[in-house]
Amino acid sequence: MWLGLFILFYSFIFNDGKHFNGGTIRWAPVDPYDNSSSLDITVTQSYSWTYPYIKCANNVPISTSGFTGANTNLICVVDCSTNGGYSSAPIDILTNCTSASSSLNMMTSERSKNITLSAGAHFYLAYRGNAWLPLNDPAQTGLDWSIVTYIDLRKRSDGFINTPPVATIVSPQYAIVNRTIQINIPVSDANAGDDVRCRWSKYTSGYRRRKRSDNEEHVKHPSKGKKELVMAAVVLRVQMVAHVAVLVVFLQRVPV
Ligand SMILES: *[C@@H]1O[C@H](CO)[C@@H](O)[C@H](O)[C@H]1NC(C)=O
Ligand SMILES: *[C@@H]1O[C@H](CO)[C@@H](O)[C@H](O)[C@H]1NC(C)=O
Ligand SMILES: *[C@@H]1O[C@H](CO)[C@@H](O)[C@H](O)[C@H]1NC(C)=O
Ligand SMILES: *[C@@H]1O[C@H](CO)[C@@H](O)[C@H](O)[C@H]1NC(C)=O
């Protein structure tokens, strides 16, 4: 059983140009010790956008002219038979601008929403789109993108609902092909004593899933719950060379 949060940072574009720069979707139980048959969780979406192409305003991106049709819902992509009623009250992807920098050409936006799900729900929720930035190494174009979170309201063996760890990192991260770089990923975890690990993800066939690899890159401290931070696919974007960077980060709690 895998519990926890699973974040993908992808860089991509819509058909009309480069305006979305990735982000994260995270969630936390409002009360991890709640034993009721329905539970409240807070889902927080954080995205980054090209600025001022996308305006710093409420209800990003539909507050920018030309994007009025860009609203959509987060959708269940995997394990939807146990979505705890999510599909009857889905969350849209609209967020409010929280900061903007003209020099960095970047704007960030965020919004938290509470939703009620039935106890024991577990499913993968995603913000999906298409027309990713093309990758150059290996060359691929026309890719779909997906930012995914794994919601799991089943109780841990130690009796409460897990709160996934949170990584604060700006997306995308750029690297040069065949050159080593160091990317620091600050991570925090609300559950005292849980162990947060990093690993590189490996693609596995099947719908937008990545599988666990045996390589654990970094281990912090021993504990009752192990969690993993997973990174993948660093391909680069260098100006004028058009290499594109994709950094994928997963956070998951794994069986001890
Ligand atoms: C929830 O159930 C567990 C196990 O039965 C119990 O130990 C705990 O006290 C309950 N929590 C609340 C808030 O009632
Ligand atoms: C975000 O914008 C909406 C629409 O204007 C507003 O109702 C809401 O209060 C804002 N939320 C936050 C957290 O600022
Ligand atoms: C979610 O619910 C909690 C508990 O009722 C509340 O403190 C919090 O402000 C709510 N968050 C949002 C985004 O509505
Ligand atoms: C990176 O290194 C591999 C293995 O040496 C090589 O085949 C590939 O062409 C290199 N790619 C670039 C873009 O330099």
PDB file of C-alpha atoms and ligand atoms in Angstrom:
ATOM      1  CA  MET A   1       0.000   0.000   0.000  1.00  0.00           C
ATOM      2  CA  TRP A   2       1.383   3.364  -0.973  1.00  0.00           C
ATOM      3  CA  LEU A   3       0.229   6.386   0.886  1.00  0.00           C
ATOM      4  CA  GLY A   4       0.934   9.972   0.312  1.00  0.00           C
ATOM      5  CA  LEU A   5       1.512  12.655  -2.135  1.00  0.00           C
ATOM      6  CA  PHE A   6       2.830  12.344  -5.579  1.00  0.00           C
ATOM      7  CA  ILE A   7       3.813  15.498  -7.340  1.00  0.00           C
ATOM      8  CA  LEU A   8       4.904  15.916 -10.880  1.00  0.00           C
ATOM      9  CA  PHE A   9       6.590  19.035 -12.047  1.00  0.00           C
ATOM     10  CA  TYR A  10       6.346  19.297 -15.735  1.00  0.00           C
ATOM     11  CA  SER A  11       7.062  22.132 -18.061  1.00  0.00           C
ATOM     12  CA  PHE A  12       4.791  22.508 -21.031  1.00  0.00           C
ATOM     13  CA  ILE A  13       3.031  24.827 -23.358  1.00  0.00           C
ATOM     14  CA  PHE A  14      -0.456  25.024 -24.732  1.00  0.00           C
ATOM     15  CA  ASN A  15      -0.912  25.202 -28.459  1.00  0.00           C
ATOM     16  CA  ASP A  16      -0.739  28.978 -28.428  1.00  0.00           C
ATOM     17  CA  GLY A  17       2.648  29.446 -26.820  1.00  0.00           C
ATOM     18  CA  LYS A  18       4.695  28.981 -23.704  1.00  0.00           C
ATOM     19  CA  HIS A  19       2.746  30.248 -20.752  1.00  0.00           C
ATOM     20  CA  PHE A  20       2.545  27.519 -18.136  1.00  0.00           C
ATOM     21  CA  ASN A  21       5.611  26.515 -16.175  1.00  0.00           C
ATOM     22  CA  GLY A  22       4.439  23.660 -13.993  1.00  0.00           C
ATOM     23  CA  GLY A  23       3.558  23.451 -10.353  1.00  0.00           C
ATOM     24  CA  THR A  24       2.346  21.176  -7.622  1.00  0.00           C
ATOM     25  CA  ILE A  25      -0.884  19.842  -6.208  1.00  0.00           C
ATOM     26  CA  ARG A  26      -0.754  18.891  -2.561  1.00  0.00           C
ATOM     27  CA  TRP A  27      -3.335  17.900   0.011  1.00  0.00           C
ATOM     28  CA  ALA A  28      -3.653  17.352   3.747  1.00  0.00           C
ATOM     29  CA  PRO A  29      -6.379  15.920   5.981  1.00  0.00           C
ATOM     30  CA  VAL A  30      -8.062  18.650   8.063  1.00  0.00           C
ATOM     31  CA  ASP A  31      -8.091  16.245  11.037  1.00  0.00           C
ATOM     32  CA  PRO A  32      -5.861  13.173  10.642  1.00  0.00           C
ATOM     33  CA  TYR A  33      -7.512  11.555  13.669  1.00  0.00           C
ATOM     34  CA  ASP A  34     -11.086  11.935  12.403  1.00  0.00           C
ATOM     35  CA  ASN A  35     -12.949   8.609  12.540  1.00  0.00           C
ATOM     36  CA  SER A  36     -16.092   9.760  10.734  1.00  0.00           C
ATOM     37  CA  SER A  37     -17.435   8.208   7.569  1.00  0.00           C
ATOM     38  CA  SER A  38     -16.717  11.408   5.647  1.00  0.00           C
ATOM     39  CA  LEU A  39     -13.529  13.409   5.932  1.00  0.00           C
ATOM     40  CA  ASP A  40     -12.482  16.920   4.972  1.00  0.00           C
ATOM     41  CA  ILE A  41      -9.218  17.477   3.183  1.00  0.00           C
ATOM     42  CA  THR A  42      -7.554  20.647   1.930  1.00  0.00           C
ATOM     43  CA  VAL A  43      -6.286  20.526  -1.642  1.00  0.00           C
ATOM     44  CA  THR A  44      -3.768  23.234  -2.591  1.00  0.00           C
ATOM     45  CA  GLN A  45      -2.818  23.962  -6.175  1.00  0.00           C
ATOM     46  CA  SER A  46       0.307  26.055  -6.862  1.00  0.00           C
ATOM     47  CA  TYR A  47       1.307  26.914 -10.400  1.00  0.00           C
ATOM     48  CA  SER A  48       3.812  29.121 -12.164  1.00  0.00           C
ATOM     49  CA  TRP A  49       3.134  31.040 -15.362  1.00  0.00           C
ATOM     50  CA  THR A  50       4.886  33.225 -17.903  1.00  0.00           C
ATOM     51  CA  TYR A  51       4.461  36.867 -16.865  1.00  0.00           C
ATOM     52  CA  PRO A  52       3.102  39.317 -17.930  1.00  0.00           C
ATOM     53  CA  TYR A  53       1.749  37.133 -20.727  1.00  0.00           C
ATOM     54  CA  ILE A  54      -0.551  35.689 -18.057  1.00  0.00           C
ATOM     55  CA  LYS A  55      -1.882  38.452 -15.809  1.00  0.00           C
ATOM     56  CA  CYS A  56      -1.351  38.635 -12.068  1.00  0.00           C
ATOM     57  CA  ALA A  57      -5.000  38.549 -10.972  1.00  0.00           C
ATOM     58  CA  ASN A  58      -7.594  36.352  -9.304  1.00  0.00           C
ATOM     59  CA  ASN A  59      -8.859  33.342 -11.211  1.00  0.00           C
ATOM     60  CA  VAL A  60      -5.701  32.583 -13.177  1.00  0.00           C
ATOM     61  CA  PRO A  61      -5.658  31.766 -16.077  1.00  0.00           C
ATOM     62  CA  ILE A  62      -9.166  32.779 -17.178  1.00  0.00           C
ATOM     63  CA  SER A  63      -8.628  36.387 -16.040  1.00  0.00           C
ATOM     64  CA  THR A  64      -6.221  36.808 -18.987  1.00  0.00           C
ATOM     65  CA  SER A  65      -7.943  37.620 -22.253  1.00  0.00           C
ATOM     66  CA  GLY A  66      -7.605  34.762 -24.688  1.00  0.00           C
ATOM     67  CA  PHE A  67      -7.729  32.212 -21.865  1.00  0.00           C
ATOM     68  CA  THR A  68     -11.353  32.547 -20.877  1.00  0.00           C
ATOM     69  CA  GLY A  69     -11.977  28.974 -21.984  1.00  0.00           C
ATOM     70  CA  ALA A  70      -9.009  27.521 -20.109  1.00  0.00           C
ATOM     71  CA  ASN A  71     -10.809  26.492 -16.941  1.00  0.00           C
ATOM     72  CA  THR A  72     -11.140  22.793 -16.287  1.00  0.00           C
ATOM     73  CA  ASN A  73     -11.434  20.463 -13.315  1.00  0.00           C
ATOM     74  CA  LEU A  74      -8.861  18.311 -11.621  1.00  0.00           C
ATOM     75  CA  ILE A  75      -9.840  14.839 -12.707  1.00  0.00           C
ATOM     76  CA  CYS A  76      -9.409  11.399 -11.273  1.00  0.00           C
ATOM     77  CA  VAL A  77      -6.971   9.431 -13.452  1.00  0.00           C
ATOM     78  CA  VAL A  78      -6.290   6.200 -11.577  1.00  0.00           C
ATOM     79  CA  ASP A  79      -8.170   4.154  -8.934  1.00  0.00           C
ATOM     80  CA  CYS A  80     -11.335   6.133  -9.614  1.00  0.00           C
ATOM     81  CA  SER A  81     -13.661   3.469  -8.238  1.00  0.00           C
ATOM     82  CA  THR A  82     -12.399   4.469  -4.787  1.00  0.00           C
ATOM     83  CA  ASN A  83     -12.535   8.247  -5.272  1.00  0.00           C
ATOM     84  CA  GLY A  84     -14.786   8.736  -2.240  1.00  0.00           C
ATOM     85  CA  GLY A  85     -17.336  10.805  -4.173  1.00  0.00           C
ATOM     86  CA  TYR A  86     -14.813  13.251  -5.681  1.00  0.00           C
ATOM     87  CA  SER A  87     -16.408  13.152  -9.132  1.00  0.00           C
ATOM     88  CA  SER A  88     -19.707  14.504  -7.816  1.00  0.00           C
ATOM     89  CA  ALA A  89     -18.019  17.680  -6.511  1.00  0.00           C
ATOM     90  CA  PRO A  90     -14.794  18.217  -8.480  1.00  0.00           C
ATOM     91  CA  ILE A  91     -12.316  21.058  -7.968  1.00  0.00           C
ATOM     92  CA  ASP A  92     -11.497  23.506 -10.759  1.00  0.00           C
ATOM     93  CA  ILE A  93      -7.960  24.602 -11.586  1.00  0.00           C
ATOM     94  CA  LEU A  94      -8.436  28.332 -10.990  1.00  0.00           C
ATOM     95  CA  THR A  95      -5.918  29.946  -8.658  1.00  0.00           C
ATOM     96  CA  ASN A  96      -5.143  33.500  -7.534  1.00  0.00           C
ATOM     97  CA  CYS A  97      -1.919  35.328  -8.266  1.00  0.00           C
ATOM     98  CA  THR A  98       0.408  35.407  -5.251  1.00  0.00           C
ATOM     99  CA  SER A  99       3.562  36.970  -6.724  1.00  0.00           C
ATOM    100  CA  ALA A 100       4.883  38.287 -10.012  1.00  0.00           C
ATOM    101  CA  SER A 101       8.346  39.219 -11.242  1.00  0.00           C
ATOM    102  CA  SER A 102       8.928  41.105 -14.479  1.00  0.00           C
ATOM    103  CA  SER A 103      12.662  40.411 -14.373  1.00  0.00           C
ATOM    104  CA  LEU A 104      12.117  36.656 -14.079  1.00  0.00           C
ATOM    105  CA  ASN A 105       9.095  36.726 -16.408  1.00  0.00           C
ATOM    106  CA  MET A 106       7.351  34.609 -13.854  1.00  0.00           C
ATOM    107  CA  MET A 107       4.121  34.702 -11.909  1.00  0.00           C
ATOM    108  CA  THR A 108       2.979  32.264  -9.250  1.00  0.00           C
ATOM    109  CA  SER A 109      -0.567  31.485  -8.238  1.00  0.00           C
ATOM    110  CA  GLU A 110      -2.176  29.359  -5.576  1.00  0.00           C
ATOM    111  CA  ARG A 111      -5.523  28.387  -4.137  1.00  0.00           C
ATOM    112  CA  SER A 112      -6.621  25.988  -1.406  1.00  0.00           C
ATOM    113  CA  LYS A 113     -10.005  24.336  -1.318  1.00  0.00           C
ATOM    114  CA  ASN A 114     -11.641  22.031   1.174  1.00  0.00           C
ATOM    115  CA  ILE A 115     -13.511  19.010  -0.078  1.00  0.00           C
ATOM    116  CA  THR A 116     -15.315  16.197   1.704  1.00  0.00           C
ATOM    117  CA  LEU A 117     -14.609  12.607   0.708  1.00  0.00           C
ATOM    118  CA  SER A 118     -15.730   9.329   2.163  1.00  0.00           C
ATOM    119  CA  ALA A 119     -13.408   7.593   4.601  1.00  0.00           C
ATOM    120  CA  GLY A 120     -10.994   5.147   2.990  1.00  0.00           C
ATOM    121  CA  ALA A 121     -10.917   6.935  -0.369  1.00  0.00           C
ATOM    122  CA  HIS A 122      -7.717   6.557  -2.381  1.00  0.00           C
ATOM    123  CA  PHE A 123      -7.159   7.779  -5.932  1.00  0.00           C
ATOM    124  CA  TYR A 124      -4.904   9.823  -8.209  1.00  0.00           C
ATOM    125  CA  LEU A 125      -6.060  13.324  -9.051  1.00  0.00           C
ATOM    126  CA  ALA A 126      -4.542  15.276 -11.943  1.00  0.00           C
ATOM    127  CA  TYR A 127      -4.413  18.577 -13.806  1.00  0.00           C
ATOM    128  CA  ARG A 128      -3.940  17.415 -17.362  1.00  0.00           C
ATOM    129  CA  GLY A 129      -3.243  19.111 -20.647  1.00  0.00           C
ATOM    130  CA  ASN A 130      -1.382  18.683 -23.875  1.00  0.00           C
ATOM    131  CA  ALA A 131       1.196  20.364 -26.084  1.00  0.00           C
ATOM    132  CA  TRP A 132       4.110  20.100 -23.746  1.00  0.00           C
ATOM    133  CA  LEU A 133       7.332  21.821 -24.661  1.00  0.00           C
ATOM    134  CA  PRO A 134       9.175  19.485 -27.006  1.00  0.00           C
ATOM    135  CA  LEU A 135      12.042  17.528 -25.501  1.00  0.00           C
ATOM    136  CA  ASN A 136      15.343  17.312 -27.308  1.00  0.00           C
ATOM    137  CA  ASP A 137      17.107  14.490 -25.584  1.00  0.00           C
ATOM    138  CA  PRO A 138      15.547  12.196 -26.617  1.00  0.00           C
ATOM    139  CA  ALA A 139      13.612  14.282 -29.135  1.00  0.00           C
ATOM    140  CA  GLN A 140       9.881  14.117 -28.540  1.00  0.00           C
ATOM    141  CA  THR A 141       7.072  16.473 -29.398  1.00  0.00           C
ATOM    142  CA  GLY A 142       3.340  16.614 -28.869  1.00  0.00           C
ATOM    143  CA  LEU A 143       3.539  15.248 -25.342  1.00  0.00           C
ATOM    144  CA  ASP A 144       0.756  15.304 -22.808  1.00  0.00           C
ATOM    145  CA  TRP A 145       1.462  16.647 -19.362  1.00  0.00           C
ATOM    146  CA  SER A 146      -0.051  15.832 -16.050  1.00  0.00           C
ATOM    147  CA  ILE A 147       0.447  17.163 -12.536  1.00  0.00           C
ATOM    148  CA  VAL A 148      -0.726  14.462 -10.182  1.00  0.00           C
ATOM    149  CA  THR A 149      -1.403  14.046  -6.496  1.00  0.00           C
ATOM    150  CA  TYR A 150      -2.151  10.754  -4.796  1.00  0.00           C
ATOM    151  CA  ILE A 151      -4.907  11.170  -2.229  1.00  0.00           C
ATOM    152  CA  ASP A 152      -5.079   8.343   0.288  1.00  0.00           C
ATOM    153  CA  LEU A 153      -7.431   8.565   3.246  1.00  0.00           C
ATOM    154  CA  ARG A 154      -6.813   5.060   4.539  1.00  0.00           C
ATOM    155  CA  LYS A 155      -5.456   5.018   8.051  1.00  0.00           C
ATOM    156  CA  ARG A 156      -1.775   4.281   8.509  1.00  0.00           C
ATOM    157  CA  SER A 157      -0.847   1.226  10.538  1.00  0.00           C
ATOM    158  CA  ASP A 158      -0.107   3.616  13.391  1.00  0.00           C
ATOM    159  CA  GLY A 159      -3.740   4.722  13.425  1.00  0.00           C
ATOM    160  CA  PHE A 160      -4.123   8.031  11.632  1.00  0.00           C
ATOM    161  CA  ILE A 161      -4.329   9.497   8.150  1.00  0.00           C
ATOM    162  CA  ASN A 162      -0.995  10.333   6.610  1.00  0.00           C
ATOM    163  CA  THR A 163      -0.135  13.919   5.752  1.00  0.00           C
ATOM    164  CA  PRO A 164       2.133  13.852   2.699  1.00  0.00           C
ATOM    165  CA  PRO A 165       5.459  15.680   2.771  1.00  0.00           C
ATOM    166  CA  VAL A 166       5.731  18.961   0.917  1.00  0.00           C
ATOM    167  CA  ALA A 167       8.537  20.000  -1.427  1.00  0.00           C
ATOM    168  CA  THR A 168       9.081  23.649  -2.172  1.00  0.00           C
ATOM    169  CA  ILE A 169      10.802  23.986  -5.488  1.00  0.00           C
ATOM    170  CA  VAL A 170      10.243  26.176  -8.479  1.00  0.00           C
ATOM    171  CA  SER A 171       9.249  24.445 -11.682  1.00  0.00           C
ATOM    172  CA  PRO A 172      10.769  23.911 -14.156  1.00  0.00           C
ATOM    173  CA  GLN A 173      14.407  23.274 -13.309  1.00  0.00           C
ATOM    174  CA  TYR A 174      16.867  23.518 -16.175  1.00  0.00           C
ATOM    175  CA  ALA A 175      19.981  21.467 -16.728  1.00  0.00           C
ATOM    176  CA  ILE A 176      22.388  20.972 -19.568  1.00  0.00           C
ATOM    177  CA  VAL A 177      22.411  17.584 -21.220  1.00  0.00           C
ATOM    178  CA  ASN A 178      25.272  15.412 -19.983  1.00  0.00           C
ATOM    179  CA  ARG A 179      26.366  17.919 -17.380  1.00  0.00           C
ATOM    180  CA  THR A 180      25.887  17.219 -13.694  1.00  0.00           C
ATOM    181  CA  ILE A 181      23.993  19.795 -11.686  1.00  0.00           C
ATOM    182  CA  GLN A 182      22.853  19.928  -8.118  1.00  0.00           C
ATOM    183  CA  ILE A 183      19.211  20.680  -7.410  1.00  0.00           C
ATOM    184  CA  ASN A 184      18.309  21.326  -3.801  1.00  0.00           C
ATOM    185  CA  ILE A 185      14.775  20.386  -2.889  1.00  0.00           C
ATOM    186  CA  PRO A 186      13.615  21.636   0.508  1.00  0.00           C
ATOM    187  CA  VAL A 187      11.159  19.137   2.000  1.00  0.00           C
ATOM    188  CA  SER A 188       9.030  19.254   5.111  1.00  0.00           C
ATOM    189  CA  ASP A 189       6.771  16.673   6.687  1.00  0.00           C
ATOM    190  CA  ALA A 190       3.959  17.299   9.145  1.00  0.00           C
ATOM    191  CA  ASN A 191       4.232  13.807  10.666  1.00  0.00           C
ATOM    192  CA  ALA A 192       7.027  13.892  13.220  1.00  0.00           C
ATOM    193  CA  GLY A 193       9.530  11.092  12.804  1.00  0.00           C
ATOM    194  CA  ASP A 194       8.617  10.148   9.261  1.00  0.00           C
ATOM    195  CA  ASP A 195      11.468   9.423   6.935  1.00  0.00           C
ATOM    196  CA  VAL A 196      11.636  11.354   3.646  1.00  0.00           C
ATOM    197  CA  ARG A 197      13.722   9.867   0.847  1.00  0.00           C
ATOM    198  CA  CYS A 198      14.662  10.845  -2.668  1.00  0.00           C
ATOM    199  CA  ARG A 199      14.836   8.616  -5.667  1.00  0.00           C
ATOM    200  CA  TRP A 200      14.795   8.928  -9.433  1.00  0.00           C
ATOM    201  CA  SER A 201      11.602   7.730 -10.997  1.00  0.00           C
ATOM    202  CA  LYS A 202      11.482   5.230 -13.808  1.00  0.00           C
ATOM    203  CA  TYR A 203       8.826   5.255 -16.461  1.00  0.00           C
ATOM    204  CA  THR A 204       6.630   2.236 -16.545  1.00  0.00           C
ATOM    205  CA  SER A 205       4.042   1.514 -19.196  1.00  0.00           C
ATOM    206  CA  GLY A 206       0.476   2.230 -18.232  1.00  0.00           C
ATOM    207  CA  TYR A 207      -1.480   5.372 -17.918  1.00  0.00           C
ATOM    208  CA  ARG A 208       0.656   8.161 -16.415  1.00  0.00           C
ATOM    209  CA  ARG A 209       2.222   6.044 -13.740  1.00  0.00           C
ATOM    210  CA  ARG A 210       5.754   5.772 -12.673  1.00  0.00           C
ATOM    211  CA  LYS A 211       7.101   2.946 -10.699  1.00  0.00           C
ATOM    212  CA  ARG A 212       9.304   2.668  -7.729  1.00  0.00           C
ATOM    213  CA  SER A 213      12.927   1.961  -8.435  1.00  0.00           C
ATOM    214  CA  ASP A 214      15.334   0.319  -6.075  1.00  0.00           C
ATOM    215  CA  ASN A 215      17.695   3.236  -5.993  1.00  0.00           C
ATOM    216  CA  GLU A 216      17.245   5.394  -2.990  1.00  0.00           C
ATOM    217  CA  GLU A 217      19.360   8.456  -3.395  1.00  0.00           C
ATOM    218  CA  HIS A 218      19.126  10.024  -0.012  1.00  0.00           C
ATOM    219  CA  VAL A 219      17.965   8.877   3.390  1.00  0.00           C
ATOM    220  CA  LYS A 220      17.317  11.293   6.211  1.00  0.00           C
ATOM    221  CA  HIS A 221      16.438   9.619   9.481  1.00  0.00           C
ATOM    222  CA  PRO A 222      14.927   6.289  10.497  1.00  0.00           C
ATOM    223  CA  SER A 223      11.331   6.307  11.627  1.00  0.00           C
ATOM    224  CA  LYS A 224       7.912   4.760  11.620  1.00  0.00           C
ATOM    225  CA  GLY A 225       6.861   6.012   8.193  1.00  0.00           C
ATOM    226  CA  LYS A 226       9.079   6.151   5.140  1.00  0.00           C
ATOM    227  CA  LYS A 227       8.306   8.707   2.489  1.00  0.00           C
ATOM    228  CA  GLU A 228       9.973   9.183  -0.823  1.00  0.00           C
ATOM    229  CA  LEU A 229      10.870  12.151  -2.904  1.00  0.00           C
ATOM    230  CA  VAL A 230      11.256  11.082  -6.487  1.00  0.00           C
ATOM    231  CA  MET A 231      12.828  12.979  -9.326  1.00  0.00           C
ATOM    232  CA  ALA A 232      12.999  12.171 -12.969  1.00  0.00           C
ATOM    233  CA  ALA A 233      13.968  13.050 -16.442  1.00  0.00           C
ATOM    234  CA  VAL A 234      16.245  15.996 -16.378  1.00  0.00           C
ATOM    235  CA  VAL A 235      16.532  17.041 -19.964  1.00  0.00           C
ATOM    236  CA  LEU A 236      17.693  20.515 -20.666  1.00  0.00           C
ATOM    237  CA  ARG A 237      16.680  23.805 -21.991  1.00  0.00           C
ATOM    238  CA  VAL A 238      19.501  26.022 -23.114  1.00  0.00           C
ATOM    239  CA  GLN A 239      18.524  29.156 -24.900  1.00  0.00           C
ATOM    240  CA  MET A 240      18.938  28.882 -28.633  1.00  0.00           C
ATOM    241  CA  VAL A 241      19.492  25.166 -28.396  1.00  0.00           C
ATOM    242  CA  ALA A 242      15.941  24.417 -27.380  1.00  0.00           C
ATOM    243  CA  HIS A 243      16.644  21.653 -24.939  1.00  0.00           C
ATOM    244  CA  VAL A 244      13.835  21.480 -22.456  1.00  0.00           C
ATOM    245  CA  ALA A 245      13.987  20.632 -18.814  1.00  0.00           C
ATOM    246  CA  VAL A 246      11.538  18.407 -17.103  1.00  0.00           C
ATOM    247  CA  LEU A 247      11.813  17.695 -13.448  1.00  0.00           C
ATOM    248  CA  VAL A 248       9.432  15.240 -11.930  1.00  0.00           C
ATOM    249  CA  VAL A 249       9.117  15.004  -8.194  1.00  0.00           C
ATOM    250  CA  PHE A 250       7.053  12.416  -6.407  1.00  0.00           C
ATOM    251  CA  LEU A 251       6.456  12.284  -2.711  1.00  0.00           C
ATOM    252  CA  GLN A 252       5.094   9.024  -1.441  1.00  0.00           C
ATOM    253  CA  ARG A 253       4.798   7.150   1.742  1.00  0.00           C
ATOM    254  CA  VAL A 254       5.874   3.575   1.341  1.00  0.00           C
ATOM    255  CA  PRO A 255       5.354   0.520   3.519  1.00  0.00           C
ATOM    256  CA  VAL A 256       7.926   0.215   6.270  1.00  0.00           C
TER     257      VAL A 256
HETATM  258  C1  LIG B   1     -10.523   6.923  16.357  1.00  0.00           C
HETATM  259  O1  LIG B   1     -10.445   5.511  16.465  1.00  0.00           O
HETATM  260  C2  LIG B   1      -9.280   5.054  17.133  1.00  0.00           C
HETATM  261  C3  LIG B   1      -9.233   3.542  17.019  1.00  0.00           C
HETATM  262  O2  LIG B   1     -10.489   2.990  17.271  1.00  0.00           O
HETATM  263  C4  LIG B   1      -9.303   5.554  18.575  1.00  0.00           C
HETATM  264  O3  LIG B   1      -8.131   5.124  19.237  1.00  0.00           O
HETATM  265  C5  LIG B   1      -9.351   7.073  18.565  1.00  0.00           C
HETATM  266  O4  LIG B   1      -9.443   7.568  19.877  1.00  0.00           O
HETATM  267  C6  LIG B   1     -10.519   7.563  17.740  1.00  0.00           C
HETATM  268  N1  LIG B   1     -10.396   9.010  17.583  1.00  0.00           N
HETATM  269  C7  LIG B   1     -11.365   9.848  17.904  1.00  0.00           C
HETATM  270  C8  LIG B   1     -11.085  11.301  17.668  1.00  0.00           C
HETATM  271  O5  LIG B   1     -12.445   9.478  18.343  1.00  0.00           O
HETATM  272  C1  LIG B   2      -9.403  34.270  -5.057  1.00  0.00           C
HETATM  273  O1  LIG B   2     -10.196  34.983  -5.946  1.00  0.00           O
HETATM  274  C2  LIG B   2     -11.589  34.756  -5.788  1.00  0.00           C
HETATM  275  C3  LIG B   2     -12.302  35.426  -6.943  1.00  0.00           C
HETATM  276  O2  LIG B   2     -12.087  36.802  -6.956  1.00  0.00           O
HETATM  277  C4  LIG B   2     -12.028  35.278  -4.436  1.00  0.00           C
HETATM  278  O3  LIG B   2     -13.408  35.040  -4.256  1.00  0.00           O
HETATM  279  C5  LIG B   2     -11.256  34.530  -3.386  1.00  0.00           C
HETATM  280  O4  LIG B   2     -11.565  35.047  -2.126  1.00  0.00           O
HETATM  281  C6  LIG B   2      -9.764  34.641  -3.632  1.00  0.00           C
HETATM  282  N1  LIG B   2      -9.125  33.719  -2.716  1.00  0.00           N
HETATM  283  C7  LIG B   2      -8.043  34.067  -2.044  1.00  0.00           C
HETATM  284  C8  LIG B   2      -7.480  33.017  -1.159  1.00  0.00           C
HETATM  285  O5  LIG B   2      -7.537  35.149  -2.164  1.00  0.00           O
HETATM  286  C1  LIG B   3     -10.714  24.183   5.536  1.00  0.00           C
HETATM  287  O1  LIG B   3     -11.312  23.789   6.753  1.00  0.00           O
HETATM  288  C2  LIG B   3     -10.533  24.145   7.907  1.00  0.00           C
HETATM  289  C3  LIG B   3     -11.243  23.561   9.120  1.00  0.00           C
HETATM  290  O2  LIG B   3     -12.601  23.883   9.110  1.00  0.00           O
HETATM  291  C4  LIG B   3     -10.425  25.661   7.981  1.00  0.00           C
HETATM  292  O3  LIG B   3      -9.639  26.011   9.092  1.00  0.00           O
HETATM  293  C5  LIG B   3      -9.748  26.152   6.707  1.00  0.00           C
HETATM  294  O4  LIG B   3      -9.704  27.569   6.714  1.00  0.00           O
HETATM  295  C6  LIG B   3     -10.519  25.684   5.482  1.00  0.00           C
HETATM  296  N1  LIG B   3      -9.751  26.052   4.311  1.00  0.00           N
HETATM  297  C7  LIG B   3     -10.317  26.565   3.212  1.00  0.00           C
HETATM  298  C8  LIG B   3      -9.389  26.852   2.095  1.00  0.00           C
HETATM  299  O5  LIG B   3     -11.520  26.786   3.127  1.00  0.00           O
HETATM  300  C1  LIG B   4      25.290  12.682 -23.953  1.00  0.00           C
HETATM  301  O1  LIG B   4      26.134  11.581 -23.706  1.00  0.00           O
HETATM  302  C2  LIG B   4      25.765  10.403 -24.417  1.00  0.00           C
HETATM  303  C3  LIG B   4      26.667   9.290 -23.949  1.00  0.00           C
HETATM  304  O2  LIG B   4      27.996   9.685 -23.965  1.00  0.00           O
HETATM  305  C4  LIG B   4      25.871  10.667 -25.908  1.00  0.00           C
HETATM  306  O3  LIG B   4      25.488   9.526 -26.621  1.00  0.00           O
HETATM  307  C5  LIG B   4      24.967  11.808 -26.269  1.00  0.00           C
HETATM  308  O4  LIG B   4      25.117  12.139 -27.636  1.00  0.00           O
HETATM  309  C6  LIG B   4      25.264  13.036 -25.432  1.00  0.00           C
HETATM  310  N1  LIG B   4      24.244  14.043 -25.702  1.00  0.00           N
HETATM  311  C7  LIG B   4      24.540  15.301 -25.917  1.00  0.00           C
HETATM  312  C8  LIG B   4      23.382  16.203 -26.243  1.00  0.00           C
HETATM  313  O5  LIG B   4      25.676  15.751 -25.825  1.00  0.00           O
END
